[in-house]
């Protein structure tokens, strides 16, 4: 088989998979394509958590006049087909039942309930399996999923806005508008793509933030507030019950609707406790929008995967110093109506 053709169809799988961003977690994003003699006869992707997987949607999309071609077609799928009964039946068994002769897989699923078992089911049924096609791109697409299952922690994205002079708030700590309205929309898109959003006490008290998604389509993230003594005033937005909210505190655990206080031991290192807690709650990714104290705590622990730094066009010549990341970790830069957005990746694995 021509490897360039395998890569061509796998790229289409990746395009499809990305359409599920923000809607499938804690499941991975997956795309699937069914090809017969150079013609795509079916396509699908995992659209919504708890609903049909990519392979199912791909087979369902095949037109009636092409149904007889399915056993003679090749299925391309960006992630190893699942082998266990979860919200839906195993996709590997569906492929066997439909007698698809060849399956090309982007990357192996390291989730313990799959991890090679899907491939084994296919091969035991006599299906030809090719793997590791555009593997790096397929893994990168689901970095959140793989980080969660391989490191037992959420995927961490740091985000802050700062002035060109390197300040993120006025000298007295009061918030100031730094970024523009278009960048605000982008930030809310980022919120829609992650399962959680986190701030510390200072940000919660000074900003009275909503931490929701108002300027983009999609769901709100789970709000996570590190607030040792529950200083956040009870009339603030974070207590409103408008979105699931966790207050990480030294106070007693309580629950009222979708708002919880969760007790942690602040005499011990907090971030390892927080990672375990969020892993137990199956929160795969967290956007950290805190102030410099919280952001620097994650940076000093090496506990971050990406950082997105907005350098606003609004002037702030003095004030609260922003965190500083090594220039060697910078991977890209974009401009949005005068705001610069810098993208960083932590090439060292975070340790907790």
mmCIF file of C-alpha atoms in Angstrom:
data_model
loop_
_atom_site.group_PDB
_atom_site.id
_atom_site.type_symbol
_atom_site.label_atom_id
_atom_site.label_comp_id
_atom_site.label_asym_id
_atom_site.label_seq_id
_atom_site.Cartn_x
_atom_site.Cartn_y
_atom_site.Cartn_z
ATOM 1 C CA UNK A 1 0.000 0.000 0.000
ATOM 2 C CA UNK A 2 1.241 3.487 -0.863
ATOM 3 C CA UNK A 3 2.142 5.132 2.459
ATOM 4 C CA UNK A 4 1.405 8.570 1.004
ATOM 5 C CA UNK A 5 -2.207 7.485 0.402
ATOM 6 C CA UNK A 6 -2.441 6.246 3.984
ATOM 7 C CA UNK A 7 -1.273 9.655 5.171
ATOM 8 C CA UNK A 8 -3.677 11.441 2.821
ATOM 9 C CA UNK A 9 -6.716 9.699 4.264
ATOM 10 C CA UNK A 10 -5.394 9.966 7.831
ATOM 11 C CA UNK A 11 -5.177 13.734 7.412
ATOM 12 C CA UNK A 12 -8.866 13.685 6.559
ATOM 13 C CA UNK A 13 -9.493 11.690 9.753
ATOM 14 C CA UNK A 14 -7.699 14.397 11.722
ATOM 15 C CA UNK A 15 -9.746 17.140 10.040
ATOM 16 C CA UNK A 16 -12.944 15.364 10.995
ATOM 17 C CA UNK A 17 -11.794 14.593 14.548
ATOM 18 C CA UNK A 18 -11.151 18.273 15.284
ATOM 19 C CA UNK A 19 -14.839 19.003 14.692
ATOM 20 C CA UNK A 20 -15.521 17.353 18.057
ATOM 21 C CA UNK A 21 -13.339 19.801 20.015
ATOM 22 C CA UNK A 22 -15.000 20.864 23.253
ATOM 23 C CA UNK A 23 -17.864 18.368 22.967
ATOM 24 C CA UNK A 24 -16.447 14.883 23.530
ATOM 25 C CA UNK A 25 -14.287 15.088 26.680
ATOM 26 C CA UNK A 26 -13.465 13.048 28.673
ATOM 27 C CA UNK A 27 -13.421 10.930 25.508
ATOM 28 C CA UNK A 28 -10.808 11.578 22.815
ATOM 29 C CA UNK A 29 -11.476 13.300 19.496
ATOM 30 C CA UNK A 30 -11.563 10.700 16.728
ATOM 31 C CA UNK A 31 -12.208 10.778 12.989
ATOM 32 C CA UNK A 32 -12.843 7.857 10.630
ATOM 33 C CA UNK A 33 -12.965 7.476 6.842
ATOM 34 C CA UNK A 34 -14.065 4.478 4.758
ATOM 35 C CA UNK A 35 -12.359 4.189 1.358
ATOM 36 C CA UNK A 36 -13.124 1.852 -1.554
ATOM 37 C CA UNK A 37 -10.812 1.868 -4.559
ATOM 38 C CA UNK A 38 -9.759 5.466 -4.047
ATOM 39 C CA UNK A 39 -13.254 6.786 -3.291
ATOM 40 C CA UNK A 40 -14.435 7.867 0.143
ATOM 41 C CA UNK A 41 -17.751 6.101 0.746
ATOM 42 C CA UNK A 42 -18.170 7.044 4.413
ATOM 43 C CA UNK A 43 -16.954 9.594 6.948
ATOM 44 C CA UNK A 44 -17.628 10.217 10.612
ATOM 45 C CA UNK A 45 -16.292 11.675 13.827
ATOM 46 C CA UNK A 46 -17.091 11.487 17.519
ATOM 47 C CA UNK A 47 -19.531 14.372 17.876
ATOM 48 C CA UNK A 48 -20.731 14.316 21.488
ATOM 49 C CA UNK A 49 -19.699 12.527 24.672
ATOM 50 C CA UNK A 50 -21.908 9.510 25.297
ATOM 51 C CA UNK A 51 -23.039 9.355 21.682
ATOM 52 C CA UNK A 52 -21.849 7.258 18.748
ATOM 53 C CA UNK A 53 -18.123 7.021 18.119
ATOM 54 C CA UNK A 54 -16.387 7.972 14.879
ATOM 55 C CA UNK A 55 -16.404 4.461 13.428
ATOM 56 C CA UNK A 56 -20.147 4.076 13.987
ATOM 57 C CA UNK A 57 -20.930 7.433 12.391
ATOM 58 C CA UNK A 58 -18.620 6.589 9.502
ATOM 59 C CA UNK A 59 -20.428 3.312 8.718
ATOM 60 C CA UNK A 60 -23.844 4.946 9.177
ATOM 61 C CA UNK A 61 -22.935 7.597 6.604
ATOM 62 C CA UNK A 62 -22.467 5.070 3.788
ATOM 63 C CA UNK A 63 -25.194 5.460 1.184
ATOM 64 C CA UNK A 64 -27.513 2.500 0.524
ATOM 65 C CA UNK A 65 -26.059 1.926 -2.938
ATOM 66 C CA UNK A 66 -22.556 1.636 -1.417
ATOM 67 C CA UNK A 67 -23.406 -0.720 1.450
ATOM 68 C CA UNK A 68 -22.180 -3.771 -0.466
ATOM 69 C CA UNK A 69 -18.736 -2.163 -0.764
ATOM 70 C CA UNK A 70 -18.115 -1.973 2.996
ATOM 71 C CA UNK A 71 -16.469 -5.443 3.314
ATOM 72 C CA UNK A 72 -14.106 -4.542 0.467
ATOM 73 C CA UNK A 73 -13.218 -1.087 1.825
ATOM 74 C CA UNK A 74 -10.426 0.188 4.060
ATOM 75 C CA UNK A 75 -11.293 2.058 7.247
ATOM 76 C CA UNK A 76 -8.933 4.800 8.359
ATOM 77 C CA UNK A 77 -9.267 5.897 11.985
ATOM 78 C CA UNK A 78 -7.092 8.336 13.906
ATOM 79 C CA UNK A 79 -7.146 6.351 17.172
ATOM 80 C CA UNK A 80 -7.270 2.624 17.914
ATOM 81 C CA UNK A 81 -10.920 1.454 17.934
ATOM 82 C CA UNK A 82 -12.261 0.926 21.433
ATOM 83 C CA UNK A 83 -12.544 -2.620 22.785
ATOM 84 C CA UNK A 84 -14.727 -2.162 25.867
ATOM 85 C CA UNK A 85 -18.349 -1.476 26.679
ATOM 86 C CA UNK A 86 -18.683 2.074 27.982
ATOM 87 C CA UNK A 87 -21.364 4.555 26.983
ATOM 88 C CA UNK A 88 -21.418 2.716 23.634
ATOM 89 C CA UNK A 89 -20.518 -0.811 22.416
ATOM 90 C CA UNK A 90 -16.958 -1.594 21.255
ATOM 91 C CA UNK A 91 -16.110 -0.151 17.840
ATOM 92 C CA UNK A 92 -13.654 -2.983 17.176
ATOM 93 C CA UNK A 93 -16.551 -5.438 17.283
ATOM 94 C CA UNK A 94 -18.573 -3.281 14.880
ATOM 95 C CA UNK A 95 -15.695 -3.365 12.374
ATOM 96 C CA UNK A 96 -15.518 -7.159 12.672
ATOM 97 C CA UNK A 97 -19.295 -7.497 12.289
ATOM 98 C CA UNK A 98 -19.278 -5.382 9.115
ATOM 99 C CA UNK A 99 -16.436 -7.535 7.736
ATOM 100 C CA UNK A 100 -14.231 -4.559 6.870
ATOM 101 C CA UNK A 101 -11.065 -6.116 5.463
ATOM 102 C CA UNK A 102 -8.391 -3.538 6.285
ATOM 103 C CA UNK A 103 -8.059 -0.971 9.063
ATOM 104 C CA UNK A 104 -5.389 1.761 9.170
ATOM 105 C CA UNK A 105 -4.840 3.331 12.602
ATOM 106 C CA UNK A 106 -3.112 6.597 13.442
ATOM 107 C CA UNK A 107 -2.015 5.819 17.003
ATOM 108 C CA UNK A 108 -2.561 3.241 19.701
ATOM 109 C CA UNK A 109 -4.920 4.126 22.543
ATOM 110 C CA UNK A 110 -2.969 3.955 25.821
ATOM 111 C CA UNK A 111 -6.165 4.072 27.907
ATOM 112 C CA UNK A 112 -5.960 0.905 30.014
ATOM 113 C CA UNK A 113 -9.324 -0.475 28.840
ATOM 114 C CA UNK A 114 -8.200 -0.325 25.199
ATOM 115 C CA UNK A 115 -4.363 -0.246 24.895
ATOM 116 C CA UNK A 116 -3.866 -2.736 22.081
ATOM 117 C CA UNK A 117 -7.019 -4.747 22.721
ATOM 118 C CA UNK A 118 -8.885 -3.144 19.857
ATOM 119 C CA UNK A 119 -6.082 -4.078 17.459
ATOM 120 C CA UNK A 120 -6.017 -7.615 18.856
ATOM 121 C CA UNK A 121 -9.758 -8.045 18.222
ATOM 122 C CA UNK A 122 -9.313 -6.924 14.621
ATOM 123 C CA UNK A 123 -6.281 -9.116 13.946
ATOM 124 C CA UNK A 124 -7.880 -12.150 15.602
ATOM 125 C CA UNK A 125 -10.758 -11.754 13.133
ATOM 126 C CA UNK A 126 -8.338 -11.866 10.209
ATOM 127 C CA UNK A 127 -8.480 -8.132 9.483
ATOM 128 C CA UNK A 128 -5.333 -6.543 8.056
ATOM 129 C CA UNK A 129 -4.188 -3.763 10.415
ATOM 130 C CA UNK A 130 -1.647 -1.032 9.721
ATOM 131 C CA UNK A 131 -0.665 1.302 12.554
ATOM 132 C CA UNK A 132 1.430 4.399 13.341
ATOM 133 C CA UNK A 133 0.283 6.471 10.360
ATOM 134 C CA UNK A 134 0.850 10.168 11.174
ATOM 135 C CA UNK A 135 1.240 8.945 14.737
ATOM 136 C CA UNK A 136 2.725 12.175 16.138
ATOM 137 C CA UNK A 137 -0.103 14.295 14.743
ATOM 138 C CA UNK A 138 -2.716 11.834 15.998
ATOM 139 C CA UNK A 139 -1.242 11.861 19.493
ATOM 140 C CA UNK A 140 -0.934 15.640 19.508
ATOM 141 C CA UNK A 141 -4.606 15.994 18.618
ATOM 142 C CA UNK A 142 -5.486 14.189 21.854
ATOM 143 C CA UNK A 143 -2.753 15.463 24.148
ATOM 144 C CA UNK A 144 -5.330 16.131 26.845
ATOM 145 C CA UNK A 145 -6.590 12.546 26.736
ATOM 146 C CA UNK A 146 -3.119 10.998 26.703
ATOM 147 C CA UNK A 147 -1.765 13.280 29.447
ATOM 148 C CA UNK A 148 -4.746 12.446 31.655
ATOM 149 C CA UNK A 149 -4.359 8.682 31.287
ATOM 150 C CA UNK A 150 -0.564 8.454 31.145
ATOM 151 C CA UNK A 151 0.299 11.004 33.839
ATOM 152 C CA UNK A 152 -2.891 10.824 35.940
ATOM 153 C CA UNK A 153 -3.436 14.563 35.795
ATOM 154 C CA UNK A 154 -5.235 17.127 33.645
ATOM 155 C CA UNK A 155 -3.577 18.809 30.688
ATOM 156 C CA UNK A 156 -2.612 22.292 31.946
ATOM 157 C CA UNK A 157 -2.805 25.449 29.822
ATOM 158 C CA UNK A 158 -1.616 28.717 31.350
ATOM 159 C CA UNK A 159 -3.138 31.934 30.065
ATOM 160 C CA UNK A 160 -2.620 35.565 30.951
ATOM 161 C CA UNK A 161 -2.725 39.038 29.413
ATOM 162 C CA UNK A 162 0.030 41.568 29.949
ATOM 163 C CA UNK A 163 1.151 44.930 28.676
ATOM 164 C CA UNK A 164 4.144 45.290 26.384
ATOM 165 C CA UNK A 165 6.110 46.381 29.452
ATOM 166 C CA UNK A 166 5.348 43.039 31.157
ATOM 167 C CA UNK A 167 2.641 44.016 33.670
ATOM 168 C CA UNK A 168 -0.716 42.276 34.120
ATOM 169 C CA UNK A 169 -2.465 44.549 36.653
ATOM 170 C CA UNK A 170 -2.121 47.981 38.199
ATOM 171 C CA UNK A 171 0.335 48.462 41.056
ATOM 172 C CA UNK A 172 -2.482 48.184 43.617
ATOM 173 C CA UNK A 173 -3.593 44.888 42.050
ATOM 174 C CA UNK A 174 -6.761 46.311 40.536
ATOM 175 C CA UNK A 175 -7.701 44.793 37.155
ATOM 176 C CA UNK A 176 -7.373 46.805 33.971
ATOM 177 C CA UNK A 177 -8.433 46.043 30.424
ATOM 178 C CA UNK A 178 -5.346 44.981 28.514
ATOM 179 C CA UNK A 179 -6.635 42.949 25.572
ATOM 180 C CA UNK A 180 -9.200 43.941 22.953
ATOM 181 C CA UNK A 181 -12.719 42.614 22.324
ATOM 182 C CA UNK A 182 -11.666 40.243 19.535
ATOM 183 C CA UNK A 183 -9.067 38.657 21.785
ATOM 184 C CA UNK A 184 -11.742 38.320 24.453
ATOM 185 C CA UNK A 185 -13.741 36.225 22.008
ATOM 186 C CA UNK A 186 -10.723 34.036 21.380
ATOM 187 C CA UNK A 187 -10.249 33.510 25.114
ATOM 188 C CA UNK A 188 -13.872 32.403 25.428
ATOM 189 C CA UNK A 189 -13.333 29.980 22.578
ATOM 190 C CA UNK A 190 -10.416 28.562 24.560
ATOM 191 C CA UNK A 191 -12.716 28.235 27.567
ATOM 192 C CA UNK A 192 -15.244 26.289 25.487
ATOM 193 C CA UNK A 193 -12.536 23.775 24.516
ATOM 194 C CA UNK A 194 -11.371 22.884 28.052
ATOM 195 C CA UNK A 195 -13.101 21.018 30.861
ATOM 196 C CA UNK A 196 -11.992 23.298 33.688
ATOM 197 C CA UNK A 197 -10.877 26.868 34.370
ATOM 198 C CA UNK A 198 -8.865 27.824 37.467
ATOM 199 C CA UNK A 199 -8.093 30.995 39.424
ATOM 200 C CA UNK A 200 -6.729 31.786 42.866
ATOM 201 C CA UNK A 201 -8.133 33.824 45.736
ATOM 202 C CA UNK A 202 -6.679 37.155 44.648
ATOM 203 C CA UNK A 203 -8.212 36.972 41.188
ATOM 204 C CA UNK A 204 -11.551 35.769 42.561
ATOM 205 C CA UNK A 205 -11.749 38.645 45.065
ATOM 206 C CA UNK A 206 -10.298 41.459 42.941
ATOM 207 C CA UNK A 207 -12.022 40.669 39.633
ATOM 208 C CA UNK A 208 -15.361 39.058 40.612
ATOM 209 C CA UNK A 209 -15.017 36.935 37.452
ATOM 210 C CA UNK A 210 -17.736 34.821 35.881
ATOM 211 C CA UNK A 211 -15.243 32.353 34.310
ATOM 212 C CA UNK A 212 -17.854 31.232 31.815
ATOM 213 C CA UNK A 213 -18.196 31.202 28.046
ATOM 214 C CA UNK A 214 -20.218 34.228 26.950
ATOM 215 C CA UNK A 215 -18.571 35.275 23.696
ATOM 216 C CA UNK A 216 -18.347 31.916 21.922
ATOM 217 C CA UNK A 217 -20.525 28.894 21.274
ATOM 218 C CA UNK A 218 -20.304 25.798 23.449
ATOM 219 C CA UNK A 219 -20.407 24.866 27.086
ATOM 220 C CA UNK A 220 -19.007 26.497 30.208
ATOM 221 C CA UNK A 221 -15.978 24.901 31.882
ATOM 222 C CA UNK A 222 -16.028 23.710 35.486
ATOM 223 C CA UNK A 223 -14.895 26.665 37.611
ATOM 224 C CA UNK A 224 -12.078 25.854 40.054
ATOM 225 C CA UNK A 225 -11.137 28.394 42.738
ATOM 226 C CA UNK A 226 -8.210 27.985 45.127
ATOM 227 C CA UNK A 227 -9.528 29.821 48.179
ATOM 228 C CA UNK A 228 -8.024 28.616 51.452
ATOM 229 C CA UNK A 229 -10.305 30.535 53.831
ATOM 230 C CA UNK A 230 -13.234 31.160 51.453
ATOM 231 C CA UNK A 231 -12.579 34.883 51.101
ATOM 232 C CA UNK A 232 -14.578 35.115 47.874
ATOM 233 C CA UNK A 233 -17.699 37.116 48.864
ATOM 234 C CA UNK A 234 -20.903 35.078 48.745
ATOM 235 C CA UNK A 235 -22.638 37.563 46.461
ATOM 236 C CA UNK A 236 -19.937 37.193 43.785
ATOM 237 C CA UNK A 237 -20.546 35.431 40.468
ATOM 238 C CA UNK A 238 -18.515 32.370 41.441
ATOM 239 C CA UNK A 239 -21.108 31.460 44.096
ATOM 240 C CA UNK A 240 -24.074 31.946 41.751
ATOM 241 C CA UNK A 241 -24.578 28.299 40.783
ATOM 242 C CA UNK A 242 -24.590 29.331 37.118
ATOM 243 C CA UNK A 243 -21.934 26.700 36.343
ATOM 244 C CA UNK A 244 -20.372 23.775 38.253
ATOM 245 C CA UNK A 245 -17.850 25.301 40.676
ATOM 246 C CA UNK A 246 -15.234 23.802 43.006
ATOM 247 C CA UNK A 247 -13.739 25.878 45.808
ATOM 248 C CA UNK A 248 -10.501 24.248 46.978
ATOM 249 C CA UNK A 249 -10.276 25.258 50.625
ATOM 250 C CA UNK A 250 -9.066 24.379 54.099
ATOM 251 C CA UNK A 251 -12.658 24.752 55.314
ATOM 252 C CA UNK A 252 -15.192 21.944 55.664
ATOM 253 C CA UNK A 253 -16.509 20.239 52.544
ATOM 254 C CA UNK A 254 -20.030 21.268 51.529
ATOM 255 C CA UNK A 255 -22.242 21.075 48.478
ATOM 256 C CA UNK A 256 -25.089 23.287 47.359
ATOM 257 C CA UNK A 257 -26.396 22.506 43.897
ATOM 258 C CA UNK A 258 -23.475 22.531 41.472
ATOM 259 C CA UNK A 259 -21.234 24.497 43.868
ATOM 260 C CA UNK A 260 -18.892 22.525 46.139
ATOM 261 C CA UNK A 261 -16.247 23.307 48.690
ATOM 262 C CA UNK A 262 -13.558 20.635 48.639
ATOM 263 C CA UNK A 263 -11.195 20.316 51.580
ATOM 264 C CA UNK A 264 -7.439 20.214 50.943
ATOM 265 C CA UNK A 265 -4.454 20.201 53.302
ATOM 266 C CA UNK A 266 -2.805 23.581 52.757
ATOM 267 C CA UNK A 267 0.045 22.597 55.095
ATOM 268 C CA UNK A 268 1.170 20.172 52.399
ATOM 269 C CA UNK A 269 2.051 20.901 48.747
ATOM 270 C CA UNK A 270 -1.249 21.832 47.159
ATOM 271 C CA UNK A 271 -0.721 21.161 43.457
ATOM 272 C CA UNK A 272 -0.227 17.380 43.807
ATOM 273 C CA UNK A 273 -3.469 17.219 45.803
ATOM 274 C CA UNK A 274 -5.246 19.325 43.219
ATOM 275 C CA UNK A 275 -4.049 17.119 40.352
ATOM 276 C CA UNK A 276 -5.290 13.990 42.112
ATOM 277 C CA UNK A 277 -8.641 15.590 42.884
ATOM 278 C CA UNK A 278 -9.204 16.737 39.308
ATOM 279 C CA UNK A 279 -8.090 13.359 37.954
ATOM 280 C CA UNK A 280 -10.620 11.612 40.203
ATOM 281 C CA UNK A 281 -13.325 13.901 38.812
ATOM 282 C CA UNK A 282 -12.271 13.120 35.236
ATOM 283 C CA UNK A 283 -11.410 16.729 34.385
ATOM 284 C CA UNK A 284 -9.048 16.195 31.456
ATOM 285 C CA UNK A 285 -7.883 19.757 30.928
ATOM 286 C CA UNK A 286 -7.661 23.025 32.850
ATOM 287 C CA UNK A 287 -7.181 26.577 31.610
ATOM 288 C CA UNK A 288 -5.343 28.445 34.376
ATOM 289 C CA UNK A 289 -6.348 32.125 34.278
ATOM 290 C CA UNK A 290 -5.079 33.056 37.707
ATOM 291 C CA UNK A 291 -2.872 35.901 38.839
ATOM 292 C CA UNK A 292 0.933 35.807 39.024
ATOM 293 C CA UNK A 293 1.037 33.860 42.304
ATOM 294 C CA UNK A 294 -0.973 30.924 40.946
ATOM 295 C CA UNK A 295 0.608 31.022 37.502
ATOM 296 C CA UNK A 296 4.125 31.073 38.931
ATOM 297 C CA UNK A 297 3.289 28.154 41.223
ATOM 298 C CA UNK A 298 2.456 26.009 38.180
ATOM 299 C CA UNK A 299 5.519 27.261 36.306
ATOM 300 C CA UNK A 300 7.897 26.618 39.211
ATOM 301 C CA UNK A 301 6.503 23.091 39.579
ATOM 302 C CA UNK A 302 7.015 22.467 35.859
ATOM 303 C CA UNK A 303 3.332 21.573 35.869
ATOM 304 C CA UNK A 304 2.105 22.983 32.593
ATOM 305 C CA UNK A 305 1.827 21.842 28.999
ATOM 306 C CA UNK A 306 0.990 25.013 27.073
ATOM 307 C CA UNK A 307 0.971 28.731 27.782
ATOM 308 C CA UNK A 308 -0.839 31.449 25.845
ATOM 309 C CA UNK A 309 0.303 34.972 26.589
ATOM 310 C CA UNK A 310 -1.648 37.943 25.279
ATOM 311 C CA UNK A 311 0.379 41.126 24.920
ATOM 312 C CA UNK A 312 -2.254 43.806 24.721
ATOM 313 C CA UNK A 313 -2.133 47.020 22.755
ATOM 314 C CA UNK A 314 -3.386 48.974 25.788
ATOM 315 C CA UNK A 315 -0.573 50.609 27.713
ATOM 316 C CA UNK A 316 0.365 49.654 31.276
ATOM 317 C CA UNK A 317 3.875 50.955 32.001
ATOM 318 C CA UNK A 318 3.971 49.851 35.628
ATOM 319 C CA UNK A 319 2.201 47.496 38.000
ATOM 320 C CA UNK A 320 2.079 43.793 38.902
ATOM 321 C CA UNK A 321 4.806 41.860 37.105
ATOM 322 C CA UNK A 322 3.697 39.071 34.771
ATOM 323 C CA UNK A 323 5.293 35.622 34.840
ATOM 324 C CA UNK A 324 8.232 35.126 32.499
ATOM 325 C CA UNK A 325 8.777 32.025 30.365
ATOM 326 C CA UNK A 326 12.030 31.049 28.623
ATOM 327 C CA UNK A 327 12.122 32.290 25.009
ATOM 328 C CA UNK A 328 13.307 28.809 23.982
ATOM 329 C CA UNK A 329 9.810 27.452 24.733
ATOM 330 C CA UNK A 330 8.100 29.883 22.360
ATOM 331 C CA UNK A 331 6.508 27.985 19.454
ATOM 332 C CA UNK A 332 4.460 30.617 17.648
ATOM 333 C CA UNK A 333 2.928 34.061 17.560
ATOM 334 C CA UNK A 334 -0.220 35.543 16.048
ATOM 335 C CA UNK A 335 -1.670 39.049 15.786
ATOM 336 C CA UNK A 336 -5.312 39.876 16.455
ATOM 337 C CA UNK A 337 -6.392 43.479 15.940
ATOM 338 C CA UNK A 338 -3.235 44.852 17.545
ATOM 339 C CA UNK A 339 -2.862 42.233 20.282
ATOM 340 C CA UNK A 340 0.072 39.827 20.070
ATOM 341 C CA UNK A 341 -0.587 36.276 21.225
ATOM 342 C CA UNK A 342 2.465 34.189 22.105
ATOM 343 C CA UNK A 343 2.221 30.392 22.265
ATOM 344 C CA UNK A 344 4.579 28.349 24.431
ATOM 345 C CA UNK A 345 4.967 24.615 24.975
ATOM 346 C CA UNK A 346 6.654 23.027 27.960
ATOM 347 C CA UNK A 347 9.067 20.502 26.532
ATOM 348 C CA UNK A 348 9.696 19.029 29.956
ATOM 349 C CA UNK A 349 7.022 16.784 31.352
ATOM 350 C CA UNK A 350 5.358 18.365 34.353
ATOM 351 C CA UNK A 351 5.985 16.596 37.638
ATOM 352 C CA UNK A 352 3.750 16.523 40.674
#
